[in-house]
Each structure stands twice: as C-alpha cells, then as structure tokens.
Amino acid sequence: MEKLIIVKVGGAVLEEEALINDFLDHFTAIPSKKILVHGGGRTATLLSKKLGIETKMVDGRRITDHETLKVVTMVYGGLINKSTVALLQSKGCNALGITGVDMNLISAVKRPVGEIDYGLVGDVTGVNASAFSVLIQAGVVPVLAPITHDGKGLLLNTNADTIASSIAVAMADLYQVSLVYCFEKAGVLADPNDDESVIPHLNFKLYQDLKNEGKIHSGMIPKLDNSFNALKMGVTEVIITSANTLNISKGTHLSL
Amino acid sequence: MEKLIIVKVGGAVLEEEALINDFLDHFTAIPSKKILVHGGGRTATLLSKKLGIETKMVDGRRITDHETLKVVTMVYGGLINKSTVALLQSKGCNALGITGVDMNLISAVKRPVGEIDYGLVGDVTGVNASAFSVLIQAGVVPVLAPITHDGKGLLLNTNADTIASSIAVAMADLYQVSLVYCFEKAGVLADPNDDESVIPHLNFKLYQDLKNEGKIHSGMIPKLDNSFNALKMGVTEVIITSANTLNISKGTHLSL
C-alpha cells in the first residue's frame, strides 16, 4: 500500500511567524502523500477578546456558543487556513484548504449535554475516505481546519487531534498511514523537567505504567489515548515529535 | 461540450437568512455542472467596525490594508464560505468551499499603485482550468470566496464579479459556459425606477446606446463591460437575473 502521512500541528506553530516558515518547509519536503490538520486556538481567543466575547475553556476544550462558533469558523477556516495554504503554495506544495464540511469530508454530531454543556462542539461520526482519496490521488495536499458539520446545515467546532486520528483510522484501509503529532517538546518526556529525556519507543504497557506512576503529563493523556486507539484501529505508526524539525525518525514512536 | 453554469451572488443574499435558503434551493436544483462565486462585503464592513478598523471604499472597491485583508479572509473565506457550504451540503449539493489560493486556482498580482492605492487587492492573471475540471468532474461543486494570491505567499482581496468572469472565460475551452450574475433587481432595467422594465435581450449595440443616453445605472457599467468581454472571449451566454428566483430563462440575456 502507498504511504500517507497525516501531520497535526497546533496553532502555536502556525500563528508564530518565526516558526511557520521552517515548519512548512519541512512539511513540503515530505515526499509521500500527505494531509495537514491544524488548530488556531490562540488567535481565536485573541479575536474573541477584541470582540468582547468571553472565552470559556473546560479541560482545554472551548465552550462554543453561537458567537464563538463564528469566531472559530473565521479564524480556523479562514485566516489560519488560507494563510497557511498561501505559504504552502509559494513553496510548491499543492495545498487545498478545507474543513470537514467541504465535500462532506467529516460528519459529526453536536456533543450531547452531560455534566458540561460544550455548546456547538462536534463529536466525529464519519470520515469520507473516498473523497479524501480523490483529492490525494489528484496530487492535492488537503489542509484541514477543525470545523465539521451535522449534515443539517450546522457547523461544529471539533478537536483537531481527534480529527487527525479519525482521518488516520479511516484512511488505514487504503494507505499505510503514519500519524504525526507535532509538539512543542521533542517527544514524550520521561521527566517533564528534562527536555533531553525523550522516550524513543513507547508501547502500550510502558504507557500504562508511566500513567499509573503519574509520570505522563495530564495534557498528554487524551493525545496518547487517541494515538494508541488509532494503532488498534489499523494505523501503521504514530509519532510524537517536535514541530521545529518535523523529524519523523526522531521523537517518540508509539507501538501496541 | 458539456454545460457549466457559473453563478455569482452578492453577499447581500448569503448574509440574509430570509433569502439564503431559497437561493441555495434554486442553486442546488440546477441540473448541470456548476460553480458558485460569492461576496460578503456587508459582513466584512460590520466586523471591521466592531474591530475598530475603518472601512474605506473607492468606486465600490474596498481599500485593503493588512488588517482589512485579515477581516475579508476571515469573513469571505471562513464565515460566509463555510456557512454556505454547510447549507448546500444539507440540501444534497456536494459543495467544496475554496478561494483562489487553494490548488492555485486563481493567481493574481497586487494591483499597481496608480491614482489610488487600493492596497492588498488582486488583479487576476490566471485561472487553473485543469484544477477546476478535476473538481467538477469528480462531482464537486466549487464555492468560491473572492480571495486570490500572488504565488509568493501573499493573499489578495479580489473583486468577485471579476473572479466569476475570469473563471467563465478560462472554462470556455472545455465547457459550454453560462455566466449568471444574480442581482437584487429582476435584470437590467430600461427605467431604473420601474422594476417591471426588464430588458429581456441586450446586445452590445443597444448597451452602447443606453450607456450613451445615460440610461444604464453607473454601478451596472463595470458588470456589463465584464459580461460583454466574457462573451467576446468565448463564454456562451451571460444572464443577469434576480437572486430571489435564480430563473435563468428570465432576466436580461446579453449577446454581442
């Protein structure tokens, strides 16, 4: 099967002029078929503030009312997505900026109200693998902003890590998929205070042990749970590496 | 040759909840291959105001500084584009929301500074007809926001009427192209004060006569000049009709 690399990068890289060019150079240089998934939370929070809209976060997730949905649609789907695509095009990468709404690429349902009402937030229910394939086989590099829809006309703010792993799992029937999470650190650290302590190989057993010992940073847990789940669902490899170098041979390689 | 209908609609329709659903129903019902080009100026002006950015217009064109470029990228490329695509998807139309930047669909140069410095405004230099064809032949309906790029990473705010006619001309080698400008009136009026006075057929000679007699509203002149130019360049038909009905058999049909 042909290789497909899916790279997730946080807004912190694409929102920082000093970092974005290097990162997109590294991304452009990846020789295989590829997809980029990005965030943009910091800019969304800044724009909300300028517009007098209060930002409410619970466990790192944005509570999304109607006005906040407009902000994230503008920031993720418009400003960050199109600025990134323009830079990639200037580097010779045939990028196409999209959301899960376009070509019905990613369908979702509004998250049911439980203990917390997240508002207009989507839980992914389906990925249109054949539509992704049409684009990829045409030599196009999809660049995804984390917005999905419910199929009834409603846009939904959706976690970008989840979008990346959902696409990875859906494409695993058609491609040999590598899922790469870019990170401000060089990988998963054995000691959070020592940037040199990158764990090169992390299997599920070691992950459980480190988690039980409280050695894995709480913010990493949903990302790693997502990652091991993707491996169980047929994704070939998951790598957590530095956004600065996007070096897939370094960082932390996960295995079951 | 296969038929392709390119519809340009102003922001005033897509920004008005009372109008948007009917318009998108009519658009979805068009049986041939199709492309939608939209504006969104009113929302851009509102957002600029909320952000304390002054809106400067010259002859209906927006002077676009760096902050205004961010606003139009967010509003045209994000909010209006994705909201429209979500509604079209809910109606069974396989829409893909894009700008001229994506897949390098429309390249442009920054307008040279003459008597007026329009700022970060683009003049179209090329349309990637083969990329449009790939999408259309895959059953996708492109929905275009009026943003282009210079190929060096710079986004450019670009007139939506010009984008529509540029695409129409570029696609005329491959398709039998109809270019449809949607309008708040039912067509070109012989008497601007009489909404019933639609001119059903307007040829170039009659247009020149009416223009010389001062009977054509000044705001219509660039649109009609654009339209007659498209006909000269191989577009099969140009129709100016009401956005309310999107009835292509009515309105004003232009001919050389």
Coordinates of C-alpha atoms in Angstrom, one line a residue:
Chain A
M1 CA 0.0 0.0 0.0
E2 CA 1.0 3.6 -0.7
K3 CA 2.2 5.7 2.2
L4 CA 0.1 8.5 3.6
I5 CA 1.4 10.9 6.3
I6 CA -1.1 12.8 8.4
V7 CA 0.5 15.7 10.4
K8 CA -1.3 17.5 13.2
V9 CA 0.2 20.8 14.2
G10 CA -1.1 23.2 16.9
G11 CA -2.0 26.8 16.3
A12 CA 1.0 27.8 18.3
V13 CA 3.3 27.0 15.3
L14 CA 1.2 28.3 12.5
E15 CA 0.4 31.5 14.5
E16 CA 4.1 32.3 15.0
E17 CA 5.9 33.9 12.1
A18 CA 9.3 32.8 13.4
L19 CA 8.2 29.1 13.4
I20 CA 5.8 28.8 10.5
N21 CA 8.2 29.0 7.6
D22 CA 10.6 26.3 8.9
F23 CA 7.7 24.1 9.7
L24 CA 6.0 24.4 6.3
D25 CA 9.4 23.9 4.6
H26 CA 9.8 20.6 6.5
F27 CA 6.2 19.6 5.7
T28 CA 6.6 20.4 2.0
A29 CA 9.7 18.2 1.9
I30 CA 7.8 15.1 3.0
P31 CA 7.9 13.1 -0.3
S32 CA 4.8 10.9 0.2
K33 CA 1.1 11.7 0.0
K34 CA 0.2 13.9 3.0
I35 CA -2.5 15.8 4.9
L36 CA -2.1 18.6 7.4
V37 CA -4.5 19.2 10.2
H38 CA -4.2 22.5 12.2
G39 CA -5.6 24.3 15.2
G40 CA -5.6 28.0 15.9
G41 CA -6.9 28.4 19.5
R42 CA -4.7 31.3 20.5
T43 CA -5.8 33.5 17.6
A44 CA -9.5 32.6 18.3
T45 CA -9.1 33.6 21.9
L46 CA -7.5 36.9 20.9
L47 CA -10.2 37.7 18.3
S48 CA -12.9 36.8 20.9
K49 CA -11.4 39.2 23.3
K50 CA -11.3 42.0 20.8
L51 CA -15.0 41.4 20.0
G52 CA -15.9 41.3 23.7
I53 CA -16.8 37.6 23.7
E54 CA -15.7 35.7 26.8
T55 CA -13.6 32.6 26.3
K56 CA -14.6 29.7 28.5
M57 CA -12.4 26.6 28.5
V58 CA -13.0 23.3 30.3
D59 CA -10.2 20.7 30.3
G60 CA -8.6 22.5 27.4
R61 CA -11.8 22.4 25.4
R62 CA -13.5 25.6 24.2
I63 CA -17.2 26.1 25.2
T64 CA -18.6 27.1 21.9
D65 CA -21.7 29.4 21.8
H66 CA -23.1 30.9 18.5
E67 CA -20.7 33.9 18.6
T68 CA -17.7 31.7 19.4
L69 CA -18.6 29.4 16.6
K70 CA -18.5 32.4 14.2
V71 CA -15.0 33.3 15.6
V72 CA -13.5 29.8 15.2
T73 CA -15.1 29.5 11.7
M74 CA -13.4 32.8 10.7
V75 CA -10.1 32.1 12.4
Y76 CA -9.6 28.4 11.7
G77 CA -11.5 28.1 8.4
G78 CA -10.5 31.5 7.1
L79 CA -7.4 33.3 8.4
I80 CA -5.1 30.5 9.5
N81 CA -6.2 28.0 6.9
K82 CA -5.8 30.4 3.9
S83 CA -2.6 32.0 5.2
T84 CA -1.1 28.5 5.6
V85 CA -2.2 27.4 2.1
A86 CA -0.8 30.6 0.5
L87 CA 2.6 29.9 2.1
L88 CA 2.5 26.2 1.1
Q89 CA 1.6 27.2 -2.5
S90 CA 4.6 29.6 -2.5
K91 CA 6.8 26.6 -1.5
G92 CA 5.5 24.4 -4.4
C93 CA 3.1 22.3 -2.2
N94 CA -0.3 22.0 -3.9
A95 CA -2.3 22.7 -0.8
L96 CA -6.1 22.9 -0.6
G97 CA -7.6 24.5 2.5
I98 CA -10.7 22.8 3.7
T99 CA -12.8 21.9 6.7
G100 CA -14.8 18.7 7.5
V101 CA -17.8 20.4 6.0
D102 CA -16.4 20.6 2.4
M103 CA -17.2 17.6 0.3
N104 CA -18.8 16.3 3.5
L105 CA -15.4 15.1 4.5
I106 CA -16.0 14.8 8.2
S107 CA -19.5 14.4 9.7
A108 CA -20.2 14.9 13.3
V109 CA -23.0 15.2 15.9
K110 CA -23.3 18.0 18.4
R111 CA -21.9 16.7 21.6
P112 CA -24.7 15.7 24.0
V113 CA -25.0 17.8 27.1
G114 CA -23.7 15.9 30.0
E115 CA -22.1 17.4 33.2
I116 CA -20.8 20.1 30.9
D117 CA -22.6 21.7 28.0
Y118 CA -19.8 22.3 25.4
G119 CA -22.2 24.1 23.1
L120 CA -21.7 23.8 19.4
V121 CA -18.9 21.2 19.6
G122 CA -18.8 18.2 17.3
D123 CA -18.1 14.5 18.0
V124 CA -16.8 12.9 14.8
T125 CA -19.2 10.2 13.4
G126 CA -17.8 9.6 9.9
V127 CA -14.9 10.3 7.6
N128 CA -15.4 10.3 3.8
A129 CA -12.3 8.3 2.9
S130 CA -13.2 8.1 -0.8
A131 CA -13.5 11.9 -1.1
F132 CA -10.1 12.3 0.6
S133 CA -8.7 9.7 -1.8
V134 CA -10.0 11.7 -4.8
L135 CA -8.1 14.7 -3.6
I136 CA -4.9 12.9 -2.7
Q137 CA -4.8 10.9 -5.9
A138 CA -5.1 14.2 -7.8
G139 CA -1.9 15.4 -6.2
V140 CA -3.6 17.7 -3.8
V141 CA -2.4 18.2 -0.2
P142 CA -5.5 18.7 2.0
V143 CA -5.0 21.3 4.8
L144 CA -7.8 20.8 7.3
A145 CA -9.2 23.4 9.8
P146 CA -11.0 21.7 12.7
I147 CA -14.6 22.5 11.8
T148 CA -17.1 19.8 11.0
H149 CA -20.9 19.7 10.4
D150 CA -24.0 17.7 11.4
G151 CA -25.3 17.4 7.8
K152 CA -28.3 19.6 8.6
G153 CA -26.5 22.9 8.0
L154 CA -24.9 23.3 11.4
L155 CA -21.2 23.9 11.7
L156 CA -19.5 22.3 14.7
N157 CA -16.2 23.2 16.4
T158 CA -14.2 20.0 16.7
N159 CA -11.0 18.9 18.4
A160 CA -8.1 18.9 15.8
D161 CA -6.3 15.9 17.5
T162 CA -9.5 13.9 17.1
I163 CA -9.9 14.9 13.5
A164 CA -6.3 13.9 12.7
S165 CA -6.7 10.4 14.3
S166 CA -10.2 9.9 12.8
I167 CA -8.8 10.6 9.3
A168 CA -5.8 8.3 10.0
V169 CA -8.1 5.4 11.0
A170 CA -10.5 5.9 8.1
M171 CA -7.6 6.0 5.6
A172 CA -5.9 2.9 7.0
D173 CA -7.9 0.7 4.7
L174 CA -6.5 2.4 1.6
Y175 CA -3.0 3.6 2.7
Q176 CA -0.1 2.7 5.0
V177 CA -0.8 5.6 7.4
S178 CA 1.6 7.4 9.7
L179 CA 0.0 9.8 12.1
V180 CA 2.4 12.5 13.3
Y181 CA 1.5 14.8 16.2
C182 CA 3.8 17.9 16.4
F183 CA 4.6 19.1 19.8
E184 CA 6.5 21.9 21.4
K185 CA 8.8 19.3 23.0
A186 CA 10.9 16.8 21.1
G187 CA 8.6 13.9 22.1
V188 CA 7.1 12.3 25.2
L189 CA 9.4 13.0 28.1
A190 CA 10.3 10.5 30.8
D191 CA 11.0 13.6 33.0
P192 CA 8.8 16.6 32.2
N193 CA 11.6 18.9 33.5
D194 CA 14.2 17.4 31.3
D195 CA 13.8 18.2 27.6
E196 CA 16.5 15.6 26.7
S197 CA 14.6 12.7 28.3
V198 CA 12.6 11.8 25.2
I199 CA 11.2 8.3 25.3
P200 CA 12.1 7.0 21.8
H201 CA 9.7 4.0 21.9
L202 CA 6.6 3.9 23.9
N203 CA 4.5 0.7 23.9
F204 CA 1.1 0.4 25.5
K205 CA 2.4 -1.5 28.5
L206 CA 5.0 1.2 29.2
Y207 CA 2.4 3.9 28.7
Q208 CA 0.1 2.3 31.3
D209 CA 3.0 2.0 33.7
L210 CA 4.1 5.6 33.3
K211 CA 0.5 6.8 33.5
N212 CA 0.0 4.8 36.8
E213 CA 3.2 6.3 38.2
G214 CA 1.9 9.8 37.4
K215 CA 4.9 10.4 35.1
I216 CA 2.9 11.4 32.0
H217 CA 1.8 15.0 31.9
S218 CA -2.1 15.1 32.2
G219 CA -2.4 17.2 29.0
M220 CA -0.7 14.3 27.1
I221 CA -3.1 11.7 28.2
P222 CA -6.0 12.4 25.7
K223 CA -3.5 12.7 22.9
L224 CA -1.8 9.4 23.8
D225 CA -5.1 7.6 24.4
N226 CA -6.2 8.8 20.9
S227 CA -2.9 7.6 19.5
F228 CA -3.0 4.1 20.9
N229 CA -6.6 3.8 19.8
A230 CA -5.6 4.7 16.2
L231 CA -2.9 2.0 16.3
K232 CA -5.5 -0.5 17.4
M233 CA -7.7 0.6 14.5
G234 CA -5.1 -0.1 11.9
V235 CA -2.9 3.0 11.7
T236 CA 0.7 1.8 10.9
E237 CA 2.6 4.2 13.2
V238 CA 2.0 7.1 15.5
I239 CA 4.9 9.5 16.1
I240 CA 5.0 12.4 18.6
T241 CA 7.8 14.8 17.5
S242 CA 9.0 18.4 17.6
A243 CA 7.2 20.9 15.3
N244 CA 10.6 22.7 14.9
T245 CA 12.2 19.9 12.9
L246 CA 9.2 17.7 12.0
N247 CA 11.8 14.9 12.1
I248 CA 9.8 11.7 11.8
S249 CA 12.8 9.5 12.6
K250 CA 13.2 11.2 16.0
G251 CA 10.6 11.9 18.7
T252 CA 8.5 9.2 20.4
H253 CA 7.3 6.3 18.3
L254 CA 4.3 4.5 19.7
S255 CA 3.5 0.8 19.4
L256 CA 1.0 -1.6 20.8
Chain B
M1 CA -19.5 20.2 -25.0
E2 CA -20.9 19.7 -21.5
K3 CA -22.7 22.6 -19.9
L4 CA -21.2 24.5 -16.9
I5 CA -23.1 27.3 -15.1
I6 CA -21.2 29.8 -13.1
V7 CA -23.3 31.8 -10.7
K8 CA -22.1 35.0 -8.9
V9 CA -24.2 36.1 -6.0
G10 CA -23.5 39.1 -3.8
G11 CA -23.1 39.0 -0.1
A12 CA -26.5 40.7 0.4
V13 CA -28.2 37.4 -0.4
L14 CA -25.9 35.0 1.5
E15 CA -25.9 37.3 4.5
E16 CA -29.7 37.5 4.8
E17 CA -31.3 34.5 6.5
A18 CA -34.6 35.2 4.8
L19 CA -33.1 35.0 1.3
I20 CA -30.3 32.4 1.6
N21 CA -32.3 29.2 1.9
D22 CA -34.5 29.9 -1.2
F23 CA -31.4 31.0 -3.2
L24 CA -29.5 27.9 -2.3
D25 CA -32.5 25.7 -3.1
H26 CA -32.6 27.2 -6.6
F27 CA -28.9 26.8 -6.9
T28 CA -29.0 23.1 -5.8
A29 CA -31.7 22.5 -8.3
I30 CA -29.6 23.5 -11.3
P31 CA -29.0 20.1 -13.0
S32 CA -25.7 20.8 -14.8
K33 CA -22.2 21.1 -13.6
K34 CA -21.9 24.4 -11.6
I35 CA -19.7 26.8 -9.6
L36 CA -20.8 29.4 -7.1
V37 CA -18.9 32.7 -6.6
H38 CA -19.9 34.8 -3.6
G39 CA -19.1 38.1 -2.0
G40 CA -19.6 39.2 1.6
G41 CA -18.8 42.9 1.8
R42 CA -21.5 43.9 4.3
T43 CA -20.4 41.4 6.9
A44 CA -16.7 42.5 6.3
T45 CA -17.7 46.1 7.0
L46 CA -19.6 45.1 10.1
L47 CA -16.7 43.1 11.5
S48 CA -14.2 45.9 10.6
K49 CA -16.4 48.3 12.6
K50 CA -16.5 46.0 15.6
L51 CA -12.7 45.7 15.5
G52 CA -12.2 49.5 15.1
I53 CA -10.9 49.2 11.6
E54 CA -12.0 52.0 9.3
T55 CA -13.6 50.9 6.0
K56 CA -12.6 52.9 3.0
M57 CA -14.3 52.4 -0.3
V58 CA -13.4 54.0 -3.7
D59 CA -15.9 53.4 -6.5
G60 CA -17.4 50.4 -4.7
R61 CA -13.9 48.8 -4.2
R62 CA -12.5 48.2 -0.7
I63 CA -9.1 49.8 0.1
T64 CA -7.4 46.8 1.7
D65 CA -4.7 47.3 4.3
H66 CA -3.2 44.4 6.3
E67 CA -5.9 44.4 9.0
T68 CA -8.7 44.6 6.4
L69 CA -7.1 41.7 4.5
K70 CA -7.4 39.6 7.7
V71 CA -11.0 40.7 8.0
V72 CA -12.0 39.7 4.4
T73 CA -10.0 36.4 4.7
M74 CA -12.0 35.6 7.8
V75 CA -15.4 36.7 6.6
Y76 CA -15.3 35.6 2.9
G77 CA -13.0 32.6 3.2
G78 CA -14.2 31.5 6.6
L79 CA -17.6 32.5 7.9
I80 CA -19.7 33.1 4.7
N81 CA -18.0 30.4 2.7
K82 CA -18.3 27.6 5.3
S83 CA -21.8 28.6 6.4
T84 CA -22.9 28.4 2.7
V85 CA -21.2 25.1 2.1
A86 CA -22.8 23.6 5.2
L87 CA -26.3 24.7 4.0
L88 CA -25.6 23.3 0.5
Q89 CA -24.4 20.0 1.9
S90 CA -27.6 19.8 3.9
K91 CA -29.6 20.2 0.6
G92 CA -27.6 17.4 -1.1
C93 CA -25.3 19.6 -3.1
N94 CA -21.7 18.4 -2.8
A95 CA -20.1 21.8 -2.2
L96 CA -16.5 22.5 -1.6
G97 CA -15.6 25.9 -0.2
I98 CA -12.4 27.4 -1.6
T99 CA -10.6 30.5 -2.5
G100 CA -8.4 31.2 -5.5
V101 CA -5.4 30.3 -3.3
D102 CA -6.4 26.7 -2.9
M103 CA -4.9 24.4 -5.6
N104 CA -3.5 27.6 -7.0
L105 CA -7.0 28.0 -8.7
I106 CA -6.7 31.8 -9.3
S107 CA -3.4 33.7 -9.4
A108 CA -3.2 37.4 -9.3
V109 CA -0.8 40.4 -8.9
K110 CA -1.2 43.1 -6.4
R111 CA -2.8 46.0 -8.2
P112 CA -0.1 48.6 -9.1
V113 CA -0.5 51.9 -7.2
G114 CA -1.9 54.5 -9.6
E115 CA -4.1 57.5 -8.7
I116 CA -5.5 55.3 -6.0
D117 CA -3.6 52.8 -3.8
Y118 CA -6.1 50.0 -3.3
G119 CA -3.6 48.2 -1.0
L120 CA -3.7 44.4 -0.9
V121 CA -6.1 44.0 -3.9
G122 CA -5.5 41.5 -6.6
D123 CA -5.8 41.7 -10.4
V124 CA -6.4 38.2 -11.8
T125 CA -3.6 36.9 -14.0
G126 CA -4.5 33.3 -14.4
V127 CA -7.2 30.6 -13.8
N128 CA -6.2 27.0 -13.3
A129 CA -8.8 25.5 -15.6
S130 CA -7.5 21.9 -15.3
A131 CA -7.7 22.1 -11.5
F132 CA -11.3 23.3 -11.7
S133 CA -12.0 20.5 -14.1
V134 CA -10.6 17.8 -11.7
L135 CA -13.1 19.0 -9.1
I136 CA -16.1 19.4 -11.3
Q137 CA -15.5 16.0 -13.0
A138 CA -15.4 14.4 -9.5
G139 CA -18.9 15.7 -8.9
V140 CA -17.8 18.5 -6.7
V141 CA -19.5 22.0 -6.7
P142 CA -16.8 24.6 -6.0
V143 CA -18.0 27.5 -3.9
L144 CA -15.5 30.4 -4.2
A145 CA -14.7 33.2 -1.8
P146 CA -13.1 36.2 -3.6
I147 CA -9.5 35.9 -2.3
T148 CA -6.6 35.2 -4.6
H149 CA -2.8 35.1 -4.1
D150 CA 0.4 36.3 -5.8
G151 CA 2.1 32.8 -5.6
K152 CA 4.7 34.3 -3.2
G153 CA 2.5 33.7 -0.1
L154 CA 0.5 36.9 -0.2
L155 CA -3.3 36.8 0.0
L156 CA -5.1 39.4 -2.2
N157 CA -8.7 40.7 -1.9
T158 CA -10.2 40.4 -5.3
N159 CA -13.5 41.5 -6.9
A160 CA -16.0 38.6 -7.0
D161 CA -17.6 39.7 -10.4
T162 CA -14.1 39.6 -12.0
I163 CA -13.4 36.2 -10.5
A164 CA -16.7 34.9 -11.9
S165 CA -16.0 36.2 -15.4
S166 CA -12.3 35.1 -15.3
I167 CA -13.4 31.5 -14.4
A168 CA -16.1 31.6 -17.1
V169 CA -13.6 32.7 -19.8
A170 CA -11.0 30.1 -18.7
M171 CA -13.5 27.3 -18.7
A172 CA -15.0 28.2 -22.1
D173 CA -12.4 26.0 -23.9
L174 CA -13.7 22.9 -22.0
Y175 CA -17.4 23.6 -21.4
Q176 CA -20.3 25.4 -22.8
V177 CA -20.3 28.1 -20.1
S178 CA -23.2 30.2 -18.9
L179 CA -22.3 33.1 -16.6
V180 CA -25.1 34.2 -14.3
Y181 CA -24.9 37.4 -12.3
C182 CA -27.6 37.5 -9.5
F183 CA -28.9 40.9 -8.8
E184 CA -31.4 42.5 -6.4
K185 CA -33.5 43.6 -9.4
A186 CA -35.0 41.1 -12.0
G187 CA -32.5 42.1 -14.6
V188 CA -31.2 45.2 -16.4
L189 CA -33.9 47.9 -16.3
A190 CA -34.8 50.2 -19.2
D191 CA -36.1 52.6 -16.5
P192 CA -34.3 52.3 -13.1
N193 CA -37.4 53.5 -11.3
D194 CA -39.6 50.8 -12.9
D195 CA -38.8 47.2 -11.7
E196 CA -41.1 45.8 -14.4
S197 CA -39.0 47.4 -17.2
V198 CA -36.5 44.5 -17.5
I199 CA -34.7 44.4 -20.9
P200 CA -35.0 40.7 -21.9
H201 CA -32.3 40.8 -24.6
L202 CA -29.4 43.3 -24.5
N203 CA -26.9 43.3 -27.3
F204 CA -23.7 45.2 -27.4
K205 CA -25.1 47.9 -29.8
L206 CA -28.2 48.5 -27.6
Y207 CA -25.9 48.6 -24.5
Q208 CA -23.7 51.3 -26.0
D209 CA -26.8 53.3 -27.0
L210 CA -28.3 53.1 -23.5
K211 CA -25.0 53.9 -21.9
N212 CA -24.6 57.0 -24.2
E213 CA -28.1 58.1 -23.3
G214 CA -27.2 57.8 -19.6
K215 CA -30.0 55.2 -19.1
I216 CA -27.8 52.4 -17.6
H217 CA -27.1 52.9 -13.9
S218 CA -23.4 53.6 -13.3
G219 CA -23.0 50.7 -10.9
M220 CA -24.0 48.3 -13.7
I221 CA -21.4 49.5 -16.1
P222 CA -18.4 47.5 -14.8
K223 CA -20.6 44.4 -14.5
L224 CA -21.8 44.8 -18.1
D225 CA -18.4 45.6 -19.5
N226 CA -17.1 42.5 -17.8
S227 CA -20.0 40.5 -19.2
F228 CA -19.6 41.6 -22.8
N229 CA -15.9 41.0 -22.6
A230 CA -16.7 37.4 -21.4
L231 CA -18.9 36.9 -24.4
K232 CA -16.1 38.1 -26.7
M233 CA -13.8 35.6 -25.1
G234 CA -15.9 32.6 -25.8
V235 CA -18.5 32.4 -22.9
T236 CA -21.7 31.0 -24.4
E237 CA -24.2 33.2 -22.6
V238 CA -24.3 35.9 -19.8
I239 CA -27.6 36.4 -17.9
I240 CA -28.4 39.0 -15.3
T241 CA -31.3 37.8 -13.2
S242 CA -32.9 38.1 -9.8
A243 CA -31.3 36.3 -6.9
N244 CA -34.7 35.6 -5.5
T245 CA -35.7 33.2 -8.2
L246 CA -32.4 32.4 -10.0
N247 CA -34.6 31.9 -13.0
I248 CA -32.2 31.6 -15.9
S249 CA -34.9 31.8 -18.6
K250 CA -35.9 35.2 -17.3
G251 CA -33.8 38.3 -16.5
T252 CA -31.6 40.0 -19.1
H253 CA -29.8 37.9 -21.7
L254 CA -26.7 39.5 -23.2
S255 CA -25.4 39.0 -26.7
L256 CA -22.8 40.5 -28.9

